[in-house]
Amino acid sequence: MTKGTVWLMSIALSMALLASGWAQQTSPLAGEEALRKAVTVQSKMILVPDLLREVGKQTGVALTCGRELANDKLTVFVREKPAAELLAHVATILTAEWRKTKSGYMLVQTEQARRWEEEFFAAQREQGWKQARQHIQELMEASLQDYAVLVERTMQRRENLYRRPEGEKGNADSASMTIPVEPPVIGAELHEYLIGWLFRRFSRTLWTQLEQGEVVFASTFPMPGAMQLPSEAIGWARESAKLRLPIIRNEYSRSYEEFVLSEENMPTDLLLVLGARQVNGELQYALVQKMPRGISMERMVMPTVSLYEPPVETALAAHWRQWQTAGDARLPLLDTPVRAQREEEKSPYPNNAYLPHIPFTLADLAEQLSKRAEVNIVADAYRVFWYTGVPDVVKREQHTLREWLRGVFRMKEQAGWWRVEGDTLLMKHASYPLYRRTELPESTVRELERKAQEGRPLTLDDYAKLASTFTSLHELRNYAVRFDIQPLIHQYPHLQFWAALNPVQRANLLRSGLLTPDMLSAPQQRTFWQSAWRGMLSSHYHGFESPEEPNDLPIPRLELSADAGEQYEIVSARMRFTGNDLNRVREFARQQFTQGALDADYQIKGYRAETYTLRYFLYPGVRYSTQIVLRREIPLPQEQSR
């Protein structure tokens, strides 16, 4: 290689580094001869340390990264590209910078990038809590009024909506018309009035606990650690029953009215559980009413702001908007042909049946693009379904990269940013601060994926490994993994308690089926209570009962039982149904298909299911139950011909 050639390559490399939003003119990579070597990397989702090892292997240069980037992943499809150019793109996508070390080079996140991510969450928190505080203030003010007046005002408003001019005909007298659309009267719903009443009595300590994500609870009966609801709360609950009465009274509605207002449906005790998401102030509540006929429970999330779109005013969003390439830019790479797709791509994720219209991640779409177009790709990669769905353009005949980008980034919401630099397409998720903070440990995810692919059942211990780092923030997103993620999403508070137990305690609980707080250390006891209360707000498969039990059993306590069997599930974009009898499930599917409720491409899947039932006895006569269901897909037996 001549001196002139080396000089020209050095100039070209420096220009490539300068094109990076984070590279400096004095980047230490510019002077490294070995990094001018062309490298090839083809990986849909590669951990940053693994990528640097691969580039180091091809160039002989020692490349490492800071601990803060160890769980970050990238999508990289490049062929015969100078290593330094690739590494500059990597720094851009990760908002990082290269530093010279004794043995080589280290990639670290910039201080500015860390500040921007903190500002992102601070802006979301401020915006969310601002709305939450406004709603809280409205509830507090409403609770100053007489509750019966609020109920009467609501009922009057409903009647006004259904009042018709004389002589007008219709079916407004139908007893089934009990839930009209109406402007709400703030505080009229029982949970709103109770929450407002409770907030007016919050101490500074309780406000701090709520804002830090801890659960607060209150009851009409004495309960350790609970705030005391007033005796009038039972009267409010009885008054609230009027809101369930039909608007139009007739002979058909009288029996229902008698049922609603009967003494067996009147509450004798109340339990209110209240929590909030730290990051955006979303209030979560569960209201339990104990009645002579049994126990009822309602729960809801009071949303504030979405975390899927960065606030417009943040420096982070402003930087990436300025960085991205304009859609109408005249760049040769945007006219690159994208070859026709040979066959329809299928989702590799078993849990995508819950999200049938968004079966791929951005990394999946990038991999498909790399097979159909001559383009280098570098992008951040997260195990999150790309919520713009499958763009129509990928199903068409040959088109251009510009059209592909318009299809993939087609929603009005800013799903992500992209930029063209020479022969390389760079892509970045818009909500990457949320994804970075909530991405599951990749090594554990891959371990569980291997077990699932080998047909080995996943255990409570397996899910507990993931649950230990799970928070209410994780609930705000989806996860594209090759195993059933639903037990974690639905039951993470209870799995966190399981993770807090040592192996001996886990074995004893499985064997005896009984655990009391005196068997636990002080930190474990705290986890026990927080898991029980948080589970009421987050868990699926929940229920309350008033069991008859021997008086000599300790309270509080946790009982655990395990059961195993087969489950059969109808999987379709239009419906889901699960049963234990395969023949009945097949017959039901045929009926639904004949009636047009199922598409022709519906599937029936079989599972071996292990069901763990947890029963929390937190107060005499009150039992809270939930289930953790671990499923492993099994082949279906051949259907007998008739």
XYZ file of C-alpha atoms in Angstrom:
642
model
C 0.000 0.000 0.000
C 1.471 3.393 -1.038
C 1.758 6.399 1.239
C -0.762 8.218 -0.967
C -3.292 5.412 -0.614
C -2.840 5.345 3.149
C -3.295 9.124 3.273
C -6.517 8.966 1.219
C -7.911 6.151 3.389
C -7.064 8.154 6.507
C -8.979 11.163 5.139
C -11.984 8.969 4.250
C -11.950 7.345 7.673
C -11.762 10.703 9.450
C -14.756 11.945 7.435
C -16.722 8.830 8.414
C -15.897 9.403 12.061
C -16.898 13.060 11.848
C -20.252 12.028 10.368
C -21.007 10.303 13.659
C -22.983 12.518 16.010
C -20.798 11.419 18.908
C -17.358 10.993 17.312
C -14.793 13.704 17.834
C -12.197 14.883 15.324
C -9.549 13.513 17.651
C -11.199 10.079 17.961
C -8.568 7.564 19.079
C -9.793 5.142 16.397
C -8.626 7.371 13.540
C -4.970 6.579 14.044
C -5.298 2.806 14.433
C -4.008 1.141 11.263
C -5.542 -2.254 12.112
C -9.050 -0.764 12.262
C -8.883 0.150 8.577
C -9.313 -3.548 7.879
C -12.687 -4.468 6.376
C -14.909 -6.605 8.594
C -18.150 -8.519 8.100
C -20.739 -8.958 10.852
C -24.179 -10.494 10.357
C -26.223 -10.561 13.556
C -29.844 -9.707 14.270
C -29.386 -9.141 17.991
C -25.857 -9.179 19.377
C -24.697 -8.011 22.786
C -22.243 -5.118 22.602
C -19.424 -7.075 24.337
C -19.910 -9.935 21.853
C -19.848 -7.549 18.889
C -16.628 -5.934 20.096
C -15.025 -9.342 20.594
C -15.997 -10.310 17.047
C -14.566 -7.121 15.538
C -11.483 -7.538 17.712
C -11.083 -11.091 16.462
C -11.193 -9.929 12.838
C -8.803 -6.988 13.376
C -6.541 -8.093 16.218
C -7.449 -4.995 18.276
C -8.615 -5.320 21.902
C -12.084 -3.746 22.152
C -14.157 -3.569 25.340
C -17.084 -1.579 26.724
C -18.121 -0.072 30.033
C -20.359 -1.998 32.398
C -23.267 0.333 31.595
C -23.340 -1.019 28.010
C -22.952 -4.708 28.875
C -26.647 -5.562 28.363
C -27.154 -3.322 25.308
C -27.755 -5.084 22.006
C -27.334 -4.110 18.381
C -28.553 -5.222 14.990
C -25.548 -5.330 12.662
C -25.565 -6.443 9.029
C -22.403 -5.107 7.355
C -20.193 -6.639 4.678
C -16.565 -5.697 4.038
C -16.792 -2.424 5.915
C -13.749 -0.719 7.528
C -13.842 -1.645 11.209
C -13.364 1.950 12.352
C -16.422 3.072 10.357
C -18.520 0.321 11.924
C -17.258 1.217 15.403
C -18.063 4.887 14.781
C -21.633 3.924 13.842
C -21.853 1.793 16.988
C -20.828 4.788 19.097
C -23.472 6.922 17.378
C -26.294 4.457 17.981
C -25.300 3.888 21.612
C -24.662 7.593 22.314
C -21.197 6.562 23.449
C -17.559 7.476 22.844
C -14.294 5.611 22.377
C -11.415 5.938 24.825
C -7.850 4.687 24.504
C -6.755 2.136 27.099
C -3.427 0.458 27.797
C -4.356 -2.629 25.800
C -6.797 -1.232 23.233
C -9.995 0.811 23.187
C -13.053 1.040 25.439
C -16.559 2.186 24.497
C -18.347 4.123 27.257
C -21.633 5.978 27.408
C -21.119 9.726 27.355
C -21.979 11.819 30.374
C -24.314 13.854 28.175
C -26.173 10.699 27.129
C -26.674 9.721 30.768
C -28.023 13.188 31.543
C -30.377 13.043 28.569
C -31.826 9.723 29.680
C -32.345 11.018 33.211
C -33.956 14.157 31.776
C -36.246 11.932 29.691
C -37.570 10.149 32.786
C -37.631 13.349 34.818
C -39.784 15.001 32.126
C -42.087 11.975 31.963
C -42.301 11.851 35.737
C -43.070 15.550 36.037
C -45.661 15.453 33.260
C -47.280 12.308 34.645
C -47.290 13.336 38.285
C -48.600 16.768 37.321
C -51.675 15.093 35.850
C -51.852 12.670 38.766
C -51.698 15.484 41.339
C -54.451 17.334 39.502
C -56.623 14.205 39.588
C -55.739 13.612 43.244
C -56.757 17.174 44.085
C -60.103 16.672 42.326
C -60.725 13.477 44.311
C -59.794 15.159 47.585
C -62.178 18.043 46.887
C -64.961 15.650 45.869
C -64.588 13.708 49.129
C -65.462 16.888 51.051
C -68.991 16.677 49.658
C -71.778 14.450 50.918
C -71.439 11.126 49.105
C -75.192 10.644 48.755
C -75.380 13.977 46.918
C -72.728 12.839 44.406
C -74.615 9.593 43.777
C -77.910 11.438 43.345
C -76.282 13.893 40.931
C -74.916 11.019 38.866
C -78.267 9.230 38.721
C -80.016 12.452 37.733
C -77.503 13.030 34.960
C -78.085 9.534 33.631
C -81.846 9.982 33.639
C -81.511 13.280 31.779
C -79.520 11.552 29.049
C -82.312 9.020 28.570
C -85.223 11.425 28.821
C -86.970 11.503 25.417
C -89.562 13.821 23.909
C -93.094 12.577 24.446
C -94.246 10.243 21.713
C -90.776 9.297 20.534
C -90.542 5.542 20.169
C -87.638 3.256 20.664
C -86.305 0.595 22.939
C -85.091 2.936 25.671
C -87.247 1.053 28.179
C -85.110 -2.047 27.789
C -83.919 -3.293 31.166
C -80.577 -4.149 29.602
C -79.702 -0.472 29.095
C -77.899 -0.059 32.433
C -74.525 1.404 31.365
C -75.103 4.586 29.341
C -72.365 6.891 28.117
C -72.338 9.883 30.437
C -70.189 12.746 31.675
C -68.670 11.540 34.950
C -69.344 13.110 38.316
C -65.939 13.052 39.976
C -66.069 11.232 43.288
C -69.358 9.440 42.657
C -67.724 6.059 42.177
C -67.006 4.467 45.542
C -63.298 3.924 44.894
C -62.866 7.582 43.910
C -64.557 8.837 47.065
C -62.547 6.493 49.297
C -59.259 7.400 47.603
C -60.005 11.109 47.951
C -60.928 10.651 51.617
C -57.710 8.678 52.160
C -55.477 11.208 50.414
C -56.777 14.008 52.651
C -55.336 12.088 55.609
C -51.982 11.155 54.102
C -48.909 12.025 56.115
C -45.717 13.179 54.419
C -44.311 9.688 55.010
C -47.219 8.048 53.185
C -46.887 10.436 50.236
C -43.189 9.539 50.016
C -43.960 5.811 50.158
C -46.563 6.140 47.405
C -44.242 8.154 45.144
C -41.481 5.583 45.696
C -43.719 2.779 44.449
C -44.752 1.233 47.756
C -48.299 0.023 48.310
C -50.612 1.731 50.818
C -53.752 0.031 52.111
C -56.711 0.891 54.302
C -59.615 -1.092 55.747
C -62.761 -0.757 57.832
C -61.514 -3.537 60.109
C -58.332 -3.498 62.228
C -55.424 -4.820 60.210
C -51.690 -4.507 60.943
C -50.140 -1.695 58.910
C -53.458 -0.522 57.439
C -54.979 2.945 57.621
C -58.419 2.942 59.194
C -61.376 3.703 56.940
C -64.288 5.394 58.746
C -67.373 3.483 59.819
C -69.336 5.705 57.393
C -67.534 3.952 54.518
C -69.938 1.006 54.813
C -72.825 3.427 54.323
C -71.086 4.933 51.294
C -70.676 1.455 49.836
C -74.382 0.719 50.331
C -75.235 4.055 48.719
C -72.979 3.270 45.732
C -75.095 0.198 44.937
C -77.701 2.582 43.492
C -75.286 3.326 40.639
C -75.752 -0.249 39.410
C -79.518 0.070 39.070
C -81.142 0.229 35.604
C -81.891 3.708 34.301
C -85.359 2.801 33.068
C -87.593 1.114 35.632
C -90.103 -1.488 34.458
C -91.329 -4.948 35.357
C -88.204 -6.549 33.933
C -85.829 -4.449 36.015
C -87.544 -4.909 39.386
C -86.072 -8.328 40.112
C -82.588 -7.127 39.247
C -83.069 -4.054 41.458
C -84.147 -6.261 44.358
C -81.061 -8.421 43.856
C -78.657 -5.444 43.811
C -80.145 -3.875 46.941
C -80.603 -7.114 48.896
C -78.810 -7.434 52.230
C -76.721 -10.347 50.989
C -75.142 -7.965 48.448
C -74.502 -5.162 50.940
C -70.857 -4.911 52.108
C -69.948 -5.429 55.743
C -66.229 -4.639 55.392
C -63.977 -2.842 52.891
C -60.308 -3.121 51.970
C -58.659 -0.568 49.670
C -55.187 -1.190 48.212
C -53.488 1.746 46.494
C -50.250 2.094 44.540
C -48.625 4.358 41.957
C -45.995 3.975 39.261
C -42.922 5.959 40.207
C -42.108 6.947 36.661
C -45.371 8.585 35.578
C -47.753 8.755 38.523
C -50.304 6.226 37.282
C -52.555 5.347 40.212
C -53.515 1.699 40.695
C -56.162 0.539 43.109
C -57.968 -2.596 44.204
C -61.212 -2.355 46.185
C -62.377 -5.452 48.052
C -65.902 -5.627 49.484
C -66.818 -8.384 51.916
C -70.532 -9.241 51.762
C -72.721 -11.989 53.239
C -72.873 -13.715 49.839
C -69.108 -13.565 49.323
C -66.359 -11.152 48.359
C -66.154 -8.894 45.314
C -63.096 -7.128 43.975
C -62.569 -4.406 41.416
C -59.302 -2.886 40.310
C -58.148 -0.365 37.753
C -55.282 1.803 36.579
C -55.828 5.558 36.356
C -53.474 6.441 33.458
C -51.548 9.676 33.061
C -49.025 9.820 30.191
C -47.538 7.247 27.833
C -43.832 6.487 27.951
C -43.725 5.334 24.336
C -43.092 8.776 22.915
C -40.367 11.054 24.295
C -41.605 14.454 25.471
C -41.148 16.959 22.657
C -39.248 19.380 24.866
C -36.424 17.009 25.908
C -32.899 17.484 24.599
C -32.808 13.778 23.777
C -35.714 13.969 21.325
C -34.419 17.222 19.838
C -31.011 15.669 19.171
C -32.388 12.616 17.371
C -34.897 14.604 15.344
C -32.052 16.785 14.102
C -29.895 13.712 13.497
C -32.393 11.786 11.370
C -32.429 11.988 7.574
C -35.353 13.744 5.921
C -37.725 11.352 4.188
C -37.444 13.252 0.895
C -33.635 13.446 0.963
C -31.969 12.730 -2.386
C -29.428 10.116 -1.397
C -28.366 7.207 -3.631
C -28.838 4.616 -0.882
C -32.543 5.460 -0.572
C -33.071 4.340 -4.180
C -31.543 0.925 -3.464
C -33.841 -1.828 -4.805
C -35.479 -4.088 -2.231
C -36.167 -7.445 -3.843
C -39.583 -9.073 -3.689
C -40.223 -11.260 -0.687
C -40.158 -14.930 -1.655
C -42.459 -16.155 1.089
C -44.266 -14.649 4.039
C -42.170 -14.363 7.174
C -43.566 -15.999 10.301
C -43.085 -14.756 13.818
C -40.548 -16.759 15.857
C -42.166 -15.767 19.146
C -44.772 -18.088 20.719
C -46.313 -15.284 22.776
C -47.023 -13.153 19.718
C -50.507 -14.695 19.675
C -51.322 -12.013 22.261
C -50.121 -9.393 19.740
C -51.118 -10.962 16.401
C -50.747 -7.806 14.330
C -47.241 -6.912 15.521
C -45.280 -10.158 15.243
C -41.761 -8.765 14.718
C -39.139 -6.630 16.380
C -37.284 -3.931 14.472
C -34.323 -6.323 14.509
C -36.446 -8.949 12.718
C -37.485 -6.432 10.071
C -33.868 -5.348 9.617
C -32.775 -8.958 9.145
C -35.461 -9.447 6.492
C -34.281 -6.269 4.755
C -30.656 -7.438 4.776
C -31.663 -10.525 2.794
C -33.477 -8.492 0.150
C -31.312 -5.398 -0.350
C -27.637 -4.522 -0.692
C -27.446 -2.227 2.300
C -25.383 -2.134 5.482
C -27.455 -1.823 8.657
C -26.560 -0.749 12.196
C -29.373 -0.278 14.731
C -30.111 -0.607 18.412
C -31.937 -3.836 19.254
C -34.510 -4.523 21.942
C -36.797 -7.424 22.679
C -39.881 -5.343 22.014
C -42.427 -5.791 19.244
C -42.227 -3.020 16.657
C -45.708 -1.613 17.151
C -46.107 -0.247 13.630
C -46.776 -3.885 12.802
C -45.882 -5.626 9.562
C -45.707 -2.907 6.889
C -47.643 -3.630 3.721
C -44.562 -2.747 1.713
C -42.744 -5.915 2.808
C -45.473 -8.002 1.176
C -45.214 -6.263 -2.195
C -43.061 -6.824 -5.221
C -39.758 -5.049 -5.637
C -39.593 -1.535 -4.210
C -36.963 0.864 -2.889
C -35.350 1.393 0.493
C -37.119 4.751 0.725
C -40.494 3.000 0.411
C -39.437 0.364 2.936
C -38.560 3.063 5.462
C -41.861 4.854 4.875
C -43.649 1.583 5.593
C -41.709 0.637 8.698
C -41.769 4.147 10.206
C -45.273 4.906 8.978
C -47.175 5.817 12.146
C -47.798 9.388 13.205
C -46.262 8.533 16.560
C -42.474 8.779 16.441
C -41.652 5.083 16.720
C -38.015 5.673 15.858
C -35.432 7.576 13.877
C -33.288 6.609 10.900
C -30.317 8.123 9.117
C -28.320 7.349 5.991
C -24.547 7.692 6.177
C -22.879 6.664 2.922
C -23.749 3.023 2.268
C -25.115 2.411 5.772
C -28.610 2.707 7.234
C -28.698 3.615 10.942
C -31.891 3.104 12.984
C -32.807 3.999 16.558
C -35.858 3.307 18.762
C -37.504 6.507 19.958
C -38.337 5.090 23.406
C -34.906 3.595 23.968
C -34.517 5.087 27.494
C -37.566 3.066 28.577
C -36.355 -0.051 26.776
C -32.802 0.208 28.134
C -34.099 0.445 31.688
C -36.571 -2.427 31.306
C -34.694 -4.850 29.041
C -34.427 -8.243 30.729
C -30.959 -9.730 31.399
C -30.045 -11.144 27.998
C -28.003 -14.059 29.348
C -30.973 -15.286 31.410
C -33.399 -14.802 28.516
C -31.195 -16.872 26.197
C -30.836 -19.577 28.841
C -34.619 -19.897 29.134
C -35.038 -19.789 25.352
C -32.639 -22.731 25.023
C -34.583 -24.720 27.608
C -37.874 -24.014 25.848
C -36.488 -24.916 22.412
C -35.135 -28.189 23.815
C -38.587 -29.029 25.154
C -37.572 -28.774 28.806
C -40.169 -27.235 31.151
C -39.471 -23.853 32.701
C -39.768 -23.748 36.493
C -40.671 -21.237 39.173
C -36.948 -20.820 39.795
C -36.400 -19.922 36.126
C -39.010 -17.176 36.159
C -37.792 -15.960 39.556
C -34.425 -15.141 37.964
C -36.184 -12.610 35.739
C -38.659 -11.403 38.357
C -35.943 -10.247 40.741
C -35.246 -7.229 38.487
C -38.864 -6.669 37.382
C -40.777 -3.525 38.405
C -44.097 -1.878 37.610
C -42.190 0.028 34.908
C -41.603 -3.279 33.099
C -45.369 -3.766 32.861
C -45.580 -0.840 30.436
C -44.012 -2.737 27.526
C -44.083 -6.089 25.742
C -41.327 -8.680 25.366
C -40.383 -10.646 22.253
C -38.923 -13.880 23.616
C -39.042 -17.518 22.531
C -40.779 -18.818 25.636
C -44.030 -18.070 27.434
C -43.500 -14.666 29.056
C -47.026 -14.391 30.497
C -46.257 -15.871 33.960
C -43.683 -13.131 34.494
C -45.877 -10.302 33.194
C -48.958 -11.444 35.084
C -47.437 -12.654 38.353
C -44.111 -10.927 38.892
C -44.910 -9.741 42.472
C -45.405 -13.339 43.625
C -42.379 -14.553 41.683
C -40.337 -11.843 43.407
C -41.304 -13.317 46.757
C -40.314 -16.755 45.474
C -36.964 -15.274 44.402
C -36.470 -13.902 47.937
C -36.672 -17.409 49.432
C -33.571 -19.563 49.736
C -33.510 -23.099 48.238
C -34.355 -24.755 51.576
C -37.348 -22.464 52.133
C -38.602 -23.112 48.593
C -38.343 -26.879 49.052
C -40.136 -26.742 52.424
C -42.956 -24.624 50.985
C -43.455 -26.990 48.049
C -43.453 -29.984 50.399
C -45.605 -28.663 53.256
C -47.683 -26.125 51.332
C -47.574 -23.718 54.286
C -45.518 -20.639 55.156
C -45.927 -18.073 57.935
C -44.067 -14.773 58.385
C -42.246 -16.063 61.487
C -40.367 -18.460 59.173
C -38.899 -15.484 57.309
C -36.181 -12.948 57.936
C -37.149 -9.290 58.332
C -36.329 -8.412 54.659
C -38.250 -11.499 53.496
C -41.263 -10.498 55.597
C -41.278 -7.096 53.938
C -41.137 -8.775 50.513
C -43.967 -11.105 51.575
C -46.318 -8.220 52.373
C -45.333 -6.062 49.406
C -45.732 -9.042 47.047
C -49.164 -9.815 48.468
C -50.390 -6.226 48.174
C -48.669 -5.509 44.847
C -50.098 -8.764 43.515
C -53.608 -7.469 44.134
C -52.844 -4.556 41.799
C -50.884 -6.403 39.115
C -51.620 -10.117 39.062
C -54.017 -11.999 36.832
C -55.992 -15.084 37.913
C -56.931 -13.478 41.212
C -59.885 -13.843 43.521
C -61.129 -13.276 47.062
C -63.075 -15.747 49.149
C -64.522 -16.111 52.647
C -63.390 -19.642 53.499
C -64.540 -21.702 56.432
C -61.386 -22.853 58.183
C -60.207 -24.246 61.520
C -59.520 -21.536 64.080
C -56.149 -22.994 65.089
C -54.415 -22.146 61.767
C -52.051 -19.165 61.962
C -52.891 -15.836 60.324
C -51.290 -14.342 58.321
C -50.012 -17.256 56.268
C -49.411 -18.403 52.698
C -50.578 -21.750 51.349
C -49.208 -23.218 48.126
C -50.551 -26.147 46.126
C -49.440 -27.546 42.775
C -51.350 -29.342 40.050
C -50.520 -30.524 36.534
C -52.556 -31.359 33.454
C -53.160 -30.684 29.776
C -54.609 -27.496 28.339
C -55.779 -26.856 24.795
C -55.984 -23.365 23.397
C -57.640 -21.921 20.316
C -55.252 -19.316 18.903
C -56.671 -16.737 16.519
C -56.399 -13.019 15.893
C -60.120 -12.728 16.649
C -60.492 -14.828 19.790
C -58.766 -16.990 22.370
C -60.266 -19.917 24.242
C -58.699 -22.463 26.596
C -60.126 -25.776 27.768
C -59.000 -29.053 29.337
C -60.834 -31.427 26.971
C -59.332 -31.547 23.471
C -62.432 -32.998 21.800
C -64.658 -30.282 23.254
C -62.176 -27.567 22.276
C -62.094 -28.903 18.707
C -65.877 -29.045 18.546
C -66.147 -25.514 19.923
C -63.636 -24.293 17.328
C -65.664 -25.866 14.508
C -68.826 -24.198 15.778
C -67.149 -20.806 16.045
C -65.643 -21.152 12.571
C -69.038 -22.055 11.100
C -70.559 -18.991 12.783
C -67.803 -16.755 11.405
C -66.173 -16.010 14.771
C -62.890 -17.687 13.776
C -60.632 -17.113 10.786
C -59.658 -20.043 8.596
C -56.051 -19.921 9.832
C -56.916 -20.527 13.485
C -54.800 -23.027 15.400
C -55.333 -25.329 18.348
C -52.268 -25.743 20.527
C -51.697 -28.232 23.309
C -49.811 -27.539 26.522
C -48.602 -29.400 29.552
C -49.533 -26.978 32.325
C -48.233 -26.801 35.880
C -50.525 -24.669 38.021
C -49.310 -23.240 41.315
C -52.120 -21.835 43.450
C -51.121 -19.319 46.110
C -53.588 -18.503 48.889
C -52.825 -15.541 51.114
C -54.682 -15.555 54.444
C -54.111 -11.952 55.510
C -57.074 -11.525 57.867
C -59.599 -13.919 59.474
C -62.276 -14.857 56.979
C -60.523 -13.270 53.997
C -58.473 -15.305 51.545
C -56.769 -13.848 48.496
C -55.921 -16.446 45.832
C -53.912 -16.312 42.641
C -52.344 -18.774 40.228
C -49.039 -19.039 38.406
C -49.486 -21.209 35.319
C -46.354 -22.542 33.612
C -47.037 -24.073 30.200
C -44.959 -26.159 27.815
C -46.250 -26.829 24.307
C -46.903 -30.467 23.440
C -47.934 -32.130 20.160
C -51.629 -32.773 19.616
C -52.894 -36.318 19.028
C -54.264 -36.976 15.566
C -57.993 -36.305 15.323
C -60.032 -39.438 14.732
C -61.907 -39.380 11.427
C -65.644 -39.750 11.696
